[in-house]
Amino acid sequence: DTAVSQTPKYLVTQMGNDKSIKCEQNLGHDTMYWYKQDSKKFLKIMFSYNNKELIINETVPNRFSPKSPDKAHLNLHINSLELGDSAVYFCASSQDPVIYGYTFGSGTRLTVV
Amino acid sequence: AQKVTQAQTEISVVEKEDVTLDCVYETRDTTYYLFWYKQPPSGELVFLIRRNSFDEQNEISGRYSWNFQKSTSSFNFTITASQVVDSAVYFCASTIGGATNKLIFGTGTLLAVQP
């Protein structure tokens, strides 16, 4: 009964590969997010979807493509992986961040070798 | 620029000491919201508190307390009688641009509580 679940938890892959990270929330929230945490622990928003519609798209290489088949799912696909993509990627959801903040998933540690 | 600054990168204390984590924010918005999150060694991000810009009352929750001062643009977090389980990275965050569905985070403060 995990609220926001991400898979896989760990992902090790070679440069140039394409990979996907999946995220699902069972909280009934309308808005979902992807954040990237780099090696220095810095957290930066990448994308946000509200009810399947893209509402935030930060300056992210177009090798990163989010997909939201329904409001409970927000997947992240990454093409042509580079060494600099190595990071922890967090999915989050919120119904009202003002009142409840975000609920984060446990993160996916991506290592590109 | 709108940003959140956590000047303390690492703090080490001994159990039962009190510790304060500093957070200074910059914003052009008249309405904004501030948050603290905890990231324990296991890696998940745990929501601790939210405060809006119109509410400067300090808040206490058990051993945790928060001091919000608009005059100094600060939202500091104090842990009283720290415990080893408090060891984590703590992030301060702020909403930006009135779009409350987006947070910007400070760089985090690593708190190590030694037994």
PDB file of C-alpha atoms in Angstrom:
ATOM      1  CA  ASP A   1       0.000   0.000   0.000  1.00  0.00           C
ATOM      2  CA  THR A   2       2.905   2.345  -0.819  1.00  0.00           C
ATOM      3  CA  ALA A   3       1.625   5.838  -1.592  1.00  0.00           C
ATOM      4  CA  VAL A   4       4.085   6.781  -4.341  1.00  0.00           C
ATOM      5  CA  SER A   5       6.037   3.909  -5.802  1.00  0.00           C
ATOM      6  CA  GLN A   6       8.876   4.070  -8.266  1.00  0.00           C
ATOM      7  CA  THR A   7      10.499   1.268 -10.178  1.00  0.00           C
ATOM      8  CA  PRO A   8      13.222   0.319 -10.427  1.00  0.00           C
ATOM      9  CA  LYS A   9      14.955   1.412  -7.239  1.00  0.00           C
ATOM     10  CA  TYR A  10      18.375   1.007  -8.813  1.00  0.00           C
ATOM     11  CA  LEU A  11      19.306   1.187 -12.468  1.00  0.00           C
ATOM     12  CA  VAL A  12      22.788   0.677 -13.868  1.00  0.00           C
ATOM     13  CA  THR A  13      23.198   1.041 -17.591  1.00  0.00           C
ATOM     14  CA  GLN A  14      25.712   1.899 -20.276  1.00  0.00           C
ATOM     15  CA  MET A  15      26.054   5.203 -22.074  1.00  0.00           C
ATOM     16  CA  GLY A  16      23.872   5.475 -25.112  1.00  0.00           C
ATOM     17  CA  ASN A  17      21.143   3.178 -23.841  1.00  0.00           C
ATOM     18  CA  ASP A  18      17.485   4.138 -23.479  1.00  0.00           C
ATOM     19  CA  LYS A  19      15.768   3.503 -20.152  1.00  0.00           C
ATOM     20  CA  SER A  20      12.499   4.199 -18.402  1.00  0.00           C
ATOM     21  CA  ILE A  21      11.542   4.831 -14.796  1.00  0.00           C
ATOM     22  CA  LYS A  22       7.974   4.224 -13.739  1.00  0.00           C
ATOM     23  CA  CYS A  23       5.988   6.020 -11.070  1.00  0.00           C
ATOM     24  CA  GLU A  24       2.557   5.302  -9.682  1.00  0.00           C
ATOM     25  CA  GLN A  25       0.605   6.962  -6.892  1.00  0.00           C
ATOM     26  CA  ASN A  26      -2.466   5.589  -5.182  1.00  0.00           C
ATOM     27  CA  LEU A  27      -3.343   8.756  -3.302  1.00  0.00           C
ATOM     28  CA  GLY A  28      -5.791  10.136  -5.852  1.00  0.00           C
ATOM     29  CA  HIS A  29      -3.640  13.227  -6.347  1.00  0.00           C
ATOM     30  CA  ASP A  30      -4.057  15.292  -9.492  1.00  0.00           C
ATOM     31  CA  THR A  31      -0.473  16.498  -9.828  1.00  0.00           C
ATOM     32  CA  MET A  32       2.720  14.511 -10.245  1.00  0.00           C
ATOM     33  CA  TYR A  33       6.335  15.577 -10.552  1.00  0.00           C
ATOM     34  CA  TRP A  34       9.808  14.435 -11.438  1.00  0.00           C
ATOM     35  CA  TYR A  35      12.760  15.839  -9.513  1.00  0.00           C
ATOM     36  CA  LYS A  36      16.434  15.134 -10.049  1.00  0.00           C
ATOM     37  CA  GLN A  37      18.881  14.946  -7.143  1.00  0.00           C
ATOM     38  CA  ASP A  38      22.508  15.207  -8.171  1.00  0.00           C
ATOM     39  CA  SER A  39      25.582  13.912  -6.380  1.00  0.00           C
ATOM     40  CA  LYS A  40      25.699  17.025  -4.211  1.00  0.00           C
ATOM     41  CA  LYS A  41      22.131  16.361  -3.055  1.00  0.00           C
ATOM     42  CA  PHE A  42      20.758  19.314  -5.007  1.00  0.00           C
ATOM     43  CA  LEU A  43      17.075  18.789  -5.863  1.00  0.00           C
ATOM     44  CA  LYS A  44      15.709  20.323  -9.030  1.00  0.00           C
ATOM     45  CA  ILE A  45      12.300  20.011 -10.624  1.00  0.00           C
ATOM     46  CA  MET A  46      12.195  18.548 -14.097  1.00  0.00           C
ATOM     47  CA  PHE A  47       8.536  18.106 -14.995  1.00  0.00           C
ATOM     48  CA  SER A  48       5.076  18.417 -13.549  1.00  0.00           C
ATOM     49  CA  TYR A  49       1.813  16.983 -14.820  1.00  0.00           C
ATOM     50  CA  ASN A  50      -1.669  17.884 -13.669  1.00  0.00           C
ATOM     51  CA  ASN A  51      -4.318  15.358 -14.577  1.00  0.00           C
ATOM     52  CA  LYS A  52      -2.238  14.042 -17.479  1.00  0.00           C
ATOM     53  CA  GLU A  53      -1.356  17.492 -18.819  1.00  0.00           C
ATOM     54  CA  LEU A  54       2.168  18.863 -18.784  1.00  0.00           C
ATOM     55  CA  ILE A  55       2.292  22.052 -16.712  1.00  0.00           C
ATOM     56  CA  ILE A  56       5.961  22.442 -15.865  1.00  0.00           C
ATOM     57  CA  ASN A  57       8.829  21.644 -18.164  1.00  0.00           C
ATOM     58  CA  GLU A  58      12.107  22.979 -16.868  1.00  0.00           C
ATOM     59  CA  THR A  59      15.200  23.293 -18.979  1.00  0.00           C
ATOM     60  CA  VAL A  60      15.770  19.610 -19.440  1.00  0.00           C
ATOM     61  CA  PRO A  61      17.434  17.969 -22.463  1.00  0.00           C
ATOM     62  CA  ASN A  62      14.849  16.635 -24.869  1.00  0.00           C
ATOM     63  CA  ARG A  63      16.356  13.198 -24.350  1.00  0.00           C
ATOM     64  CA  PHE A  64      14.094  13.183 -21.288  1.00  0.00           C
ATOM     65  CA  SER A  65      10.448  12.571 -22.079  1.00  0.00           C
ATOM     66  CA  PRO A  66       7.755  12.212 -19.459  1.00  0.00           C
ATOM     67  CA  LYS A  67       4.572  10.324 -20.174  1.00  0.00           C
ATOM     68  CA  SER A  68       1.397  10.317 -18.147  1.00  0.00           C
ATOM     69  CA  PRO A  69      -1.111   7.709 -19.363  1.00  0.00           C
ATOM     70  CA  ASP A  70      -3.452   8.629 -16.509  1.00  0.00           C
ATOM     71  CA  LYS A  71      -3.294  10.838 -13.478  1.00  0.00           C
ATOM     72  CA  ALA A  72      -2.005   8.025 -11.287  1.00  0.00           C
ATOM     73  CA  HIS A  73       1.061   7.381 -13.430  1.00  0.00           C
ATOM     74  CA  LEU A  74       3.976   9.501 -14.558  1.00  0.00           C
ATOM     75  CA  ASN A  75       6.798   7.696 -16.297  1.00  0.00           C
ATOM     76  CA  LEU A  76      10.152   9.091 -17.329  1.00  0.00           C
ATOM     77  CA  HIS A  77      11.888   7.878 -20.441  1.00  0.00           C
ATOM     78  CA  ILE A  78      15.491   8.800 -21.111  1.00  0.00           C
ATOM     79  CA  ASN A  79      17.118   8.347 -24.514  1.00  0.00           C
ATOM     80  CA  SER A  80      20.821   8.108 -25.281  1.00  0.00           C
ATOM     81  CA  LEU A  81      21.911   8.120 -21.661  1.00  0.00           C
ATOM     82  CA  GLU A  82      24.998  10.136 -20.747  1.00  0.00           C
ATOM     83  CA  LEU A  83      27.337   9.943 -17.775  1.00  0.00           C
ATOM     84  CA  GLY A  84      25.922  13.222 -16.466  1.00  0.00           C
ATOM     85  CA  ASP A  85      22.478  11.691 -16.187  1.00  0.00           C
ATOM     86  CA  SER A  86      23.667   9.689 -13.199  1.00  0.00           C
ATOM     87  CA  ALA A  87      21.572  10.884 -10.263  1.00  0.00           C
ATOM     88  CA  VAL A  88      18.669   9.957  -8.047  1.00  0.00           C
ATOM     89  CA  TYR A  89      15.321  10.659  -9.656  1.00  0.00           C
ATOM     90  CA  PHE A  90      12.361  11.286  -7.397  1.00  0.00           C
ATOM     91  CA  CYS A  91       8.752  11.095  -8.349  1.00  0.00           C
ATOM     92  CA  ALA A  92       6.273  13.034  -6.228  1.00  0.00           C
ATOM     93  CA  SER A  93       2.592  13.756  -6.112  1.00  0.00           C
ATOM     94  CA  SER A  94       0.352  16.290  -4.453  1.00  0.00           C
ATOM     95  CA  GLN A  95      -3.286  17.207  -4.260  1.00  0.00           C
ATOM     96  CA  ASP A  96      -2.593  20.540  -2.665  1.00  0.00           C
ATOM     97  CA  PRO A  97       1.094  21.238  -1.939  1.00  0.00           C
ATOM     98  CA  VAL A  98       0.137  24.310   0.054  1.00  0.00           C
ATOM     99  CA  ILE A  99      -1.610  22.210   2.642  1.00  0.00           C
ATOM    100  CA  TYR A 100       0.056  18.842   2.324  1.00  0.00           C
ATOM    101  CA  GLY A 101       3.389  19.445   0.650  1.00  0.00           C
ATOM    102  CA  TYR A 102       4.547  16.754  -1.705  1.00  0.00           C
ATOM    103  CA  THR A 103       4.567  13.021  -1.158  1.00  0.00           C
ATOM    104  CA  PHE A 104       7.757  11.662  -2.638  1.00  0.00           C
ATOM    105  CA  GLY A 105       8.585   8.218  -3.897  1.00  0.00           C
ATOM    106  CA  SER A 106      11.664   6.480  -2.545  1.00  0.00           C
ATOM    107  CA  GLY A 107      13.776   7.466  -5.529  1.00  0.00           C
ATOM    108  CA  THR A 108      15.508   5.679  -8.388  1.00  0.00           C
ATOM    109  CA  ARG A 109      19.290   5.721  -8.344  1.00  0.00           C
ATOM    110  CA  LEU A 110      20.446   5.809 -11.955  1.00  0.00           C
ATOM    111  CA  THR A 111      24.087   5.074 -12.674  1.00  0.00           C
ATOM    112  CA  VAL A 112      25.377   5.460 -16.209  1.00  0.00           C
ATOM    113  CA  VAL A 113      28.688   3.763 -16.904  1.00  0.00           C
TER     114      VAL A 113
ATOM    115  CA  ALA B   1      16.527  35.794  -8.061  1.00  0.00           C
ATOM    116  CA  GLN B   2      14.276  33.534  -6.084  1.00  0.00           C
ATOM    117  CA  LYS B   3      16.229  31.028  -4.108  1.00  0.00           C
ATOM    118  CA  VAL B   4      16.608  29.172  -0.842  1.00  0.00           C
ATOM    119  CA  THR B   5      19.934  29.187   0.974  1.00  0.00           C
ATOM    120  CA  GLN B   6      21.051  26.711   3.579  1.00  0.00           C
ATOM    121  CA  ALA B   7      24.500  27.943   4.485  1.00  0.00           C
ATOM    122  CA  GLN B   8      25.316  25.035   6.776  1.00  0.00           C
ATOM    123  CA  THR B   9      26.397  22.102   4.654  1.00  0.00           C
ATOM    124  CA  GLU B  10      27.171  19.780   7.560  1.00  0.00           C
ATOM    125  CA  ILE B  11      26.536  19.867  11.287  1.00  0.00           C
ATOM    126  CA  SER B  12      27.723  17.331  13.804  1.00  0.00           C
ATOM    127  CA  VAL B  13      26.340  17.204  17.337  1.00  0.00           C
ATOM    128  CA  VAL B  14      26.324  14.785  20.205  1.00  0.00           C
ATOM    129  CA  GLU B  15      23.091  13.173  21.251  1.00  0.00           C
ATOM    130  CA  LYS B  16      20.869  15.309  23.491  1.00  0.00           C
ATOM    131  CA  GLU B  17      22.317  18.553  22.191  1.00  0.00           C
ATOM    132  CA  ASP B  18      19.996  21.107  20.654  1.00  0.00           C
ATOM    133  CA  VAL B  19      20.699  22.049  17.054  1.00  0.00           C
ATOM    134  CA  THR B  20      19.351  24.735  14.741  1.00  0.00           C
ATOM    135  CA  LEU B  21      19.330  24.423  10.984  1.00  0.00           C
ATOM    136  CA  ASP B  22      19.256  27.727   9.160  1.00  0.00           C
ATOM    137  CA  CYS B  23      17.218  28.593   6.085  1.00  0.00           C
ATOM    138  CA  VAL B  24      17.146  31.946   4.295  1.00  0.00           C
ATOM    139  CA  TYR B  25      14.903  32.532   1.337  1.00  0.00           C
ATOM    140  CA  GLU B  26      14.638  35.166  -1.363  1.00  0.00           C
ATOM    141  CA  THR B  27      11.360  35.826  -3.096  1.00  0.00           C
ATOM    142  CA  ARG B  28       9.581  38.501  -5.098  1.00  0.00           C
ATOM    143  CA  ASP B  29       6.207  37.045  -4.173  1.00  0.00           C
ATOM    144  CA  THR B  30       3.926  38.503  -1.536  1.00  0.00           C
ATOM    145  CA  THR B  31       2.323  35.125  -0.997  1.00  0.00           C
ATOM    146  CA  TYR B  32       4.570  32.140  -0.671  1.00  0.00           C
ATOM    147  CA  TYR B  33       4.949  28.926   1.270  1.00  0.00           C
ATOM    148  CA  LEU B  34       7.949  27.446   3.019  1.00  0.00           C
ATOM    149  CA  PHE B  35       8.646  23.795   3.766  1.00  0.00           C
ATOM    150  CA  TRP B  36      11.089  21.526   5.513  1.00  0.00           C
ATOM    151  CA  TYR B  37      11.803  17.991   4.358  1.00  0.00           C
ATOM    152  CA  LYS B  38      13.943  15.278   5.917  1.00  0.00           C
ATOM    153  CA  GLN B  39      16.007  12.800   3.897  1.00  0.00           C
ATOM    154  CA  PRO B  40      17.300  10.000   6.154  1.00  0.00           C
ATOM    155  CA  PRO B  41      20.109   7.677   5.024  1.00  0.00           C
ATOM    156  CA  SER B  42      17.533   5.375   3.461  1.00  0.00           C
ATOM    157  CA  GLY B  43      16.975   8.095   0.854  1.00  0.00           C
ATOM    158  CA  GLU B  44      13.283   8.905   0.944  1.00  0.00           C
ATOM    159  CA  LEU B  45      12.076  12.482   1.338  1.00  0.00           C
ATOM    160  CA  VAL B  46       9.743  13.075   4.256  1.00  0.00           C
ATOM    161  CA  PHE B  47       7.550  16.158   4.577  1.00  0.00           C
ATOM    162  CA  LEU B  48       7.949  17.849   7.985  1.00  0.00           C
ATOM    163  CA  ILE B  49       6.190  21.199   7.914  1.00  0.00           C
ATOM    164  CA  ARG B  50       4.614  23.878   5.762  1.00  0.00           C
ATOM    165  CA  ARG B  51       4.278  27.541   6.647  1.00  0.00           C
ATOM    166  CA  ASN B  52       2.577  30.300   4.638  1.00  0.00           C
ATOM    167  CA  SER B  53       3.875  33.839   4.381  1.00  0.00           C
ATOM    168  CA  PHE B  54       0.991  35.304   6.383  1.00  0.00           C
ATOM    169  CA  ASP B  55       1.542  33.140   9.401  1.00  0.00           C
ATOM    170  CA  GLU B  56       4.602  34.064  11.408  1.00  0.00           C
ATOM    171  CA  GLN B  57       3.657  32.071  14.466  1.00  0.00           C
ATOM    172  CA  ASN B  58       6.342  29.689  15.545  1.00  0.00           C
ATOM    173  CA  GLU B  59       5.415  26.047  15.602  1.00  0.00           C
ATOM    174  CA  ILE B  60       6.424  23.227  17.882  1.00  0.00           C
ATOM    175  CA  SER B  61       5.932  19.551  17.236  1.00  0.00           C
ATOM    176  CA  GLY B  62       7.507  17.362  19.857  1.00  0.00           C
ATOM    177  CA  ARG B  63      11.242  17.960  19.765  1.00  0.00           C
ATOM    178  CA  TYR B  64      10.967  19.950  16.548  1.00  0.00           C
ATOM    179  CA  SER B  65      10.304  23.671  16.356  1.00  0.00           C
ATOM    180  CA  TRP B  66      10.316  26.202  13.571  1.00  0.00           C
ATOM    181  CA  ASN B  67      10.995  29.928  13.716  1.00  0.00           C
ATOM    182  CA  PHE B  68       9.668  31.957  10.780  1.00  0.00           C
ATOM    183  CA  GLN B  69      10.774  35.592  10.592  1.00  0.00           C
ATOM    184  CA  LYS B  70       9.793  37.601   7.535  1.00  0.00           C
ATOM    185  CA  SER B  71      11.957  40.535   8.638  1.00  0.00           C
ATOM    186  CA  THR B  72      15.061  38.426   8.100  1.00  0.00           C
ATOM    187  CA  SER B  73      13.575  36.104   5.440  1.00  0.00           C
ATOM    188  CA  SER B  74      14.432  33.139   7.573  1.00  0.00           C
ATOM    189  CA  PHE B  75      12.694  29.895   8.431  1.00  0.00           C
ATOM    190  CA  ASN B  76      14.932  28.095  10.885  1.00  0.00           C
ATOM    191  CA  PHE B  77      14.438  24.612  12.256  1.00  0.00           C
ATOM    192  CA  THR B  78      15.476  23.554  15.753  1.00  0.00           C
ATOM    193  CA  ILE B  79      15.748  20.024  17.067  1.00  0.00           C
ATOM    194  CA  THR B  80      15.770  19.827  20.841  1.00  0.00           C
ATOM    195  CA  ALA B  81      17.554  16.984  22.607  1.00  0.00           C
ATOM    196  CA  SER B  82      18.740  15.488  19.348  1.00  0.00           C
ATOM    197  CA  GLN B  83      18.783  11.738  18.829  1.00  0.00           C
ATOM    198  CA  VAL B  84      20.765   9.489  16.528  1.00  0.00           C
ATOM    199  CA  VAL B  85      17.612   8.891  14.484  1.00  0.00           C
ATOM    200  CA  ASP B  86      17.591  12.587  13.617  1.00  0.00           C
ATOM    201  CA  SER B  87      20.684  12.041  11.476  1.00  0.00           C
ATOM    202  CA  ALA B  88      19.652  12.986   7.960  1.00  0.00           C
ATOM    203  CA  VAL B  89      19.872  15.642   5.289  1.00  0.00           C
ATOM    204  CA  TYR B  90      17.331  18.372   5.902  1.00  0.00           C
ATOM    205  CA  PHE B  91      15.992  20.483   3.058  1.00  0.00           C
ATOM    206  CA  CYS B  92      14.271  23.804   3.224  1.00  0.00           C
ATOM    207  CA  ALA B  93      12.044  24.658   0.251  1.00  0.00           C
ATOM    208  CA  SER B  94       9.879  27.468  -1.034  1.00  0.00           C
ATOM    209  CA  THR B  95       7.132  27.868  -3.562  1.00  0.00           C
ATOM    210  CA  ILE B  96       8.064  30.083  -6.447  1.00  0.00           C
ATOM    211  CA  GLY B  97       6.264  32.516  -8.651  1.00  0.00           C
ATOM    212  CA  GLY B  98       2.905  31.996  -6.952  1.00  0.00           C
ATOM    213  CA  ALA B  99       2.676  28.641  -8.661  1.00  0.00           C
ATOM    214  CA  THR B 100       2.249  26.621  -5.530  1.00  0.00           C
ATOM    215  CA  ASN B 101       2.646  23.385  -7.366  1.00  0.00           C
ATOM    216  CA  LYS B 102       6.382  23.973  -7.746  1.00  0.00           C
ATOM    217  CA  LEU B 103       9.013  24.001  -5.048  1.00  0.00           C
ATOM    218  CA  ILE B 104      12.607  25.119  -5.127  1.00  0.00           C
ATOM    219  CA  PHE B 105      14.907  23.509  -2.619  1.00  0.00           C
ATOM    220  CA  GLY B 106      17.927  24.645  -0.689  1.00  0.00           C
ATOM    221  CA  THR B 107      21.099  22.600  -0.986  1.00  0.00           C
ATOM    222  CA  GLY B 108      20.397  20.750   2.230  1.00  0.00           C
ATOM    223  CA  THR B 109      22.126  20.444   5.598  1.00  0.00           C
ATOM    224  CA  LEU B 110      23.593  17.115   6.601  1.00  0.00           C
ATOM    225  CA  LEU B 111      23.005  16.582  10.309  1.00  0.00           C
ATOM    226  CA  ALA B 112      25.046  13.893  12.025  1.00  0.00           C
ATOM    227  CA  VAL B 113      24.043  13.076  15.572  1.00  0.00           C
ATOM    228  CA  GLN B 114      26.726  11.107  17.371  1.00  0.00           C
ATOM    229  CA  PRO B 115      25.795   8.774  20.232  1.00  0.00           C
TER     230      PRO B 115
END
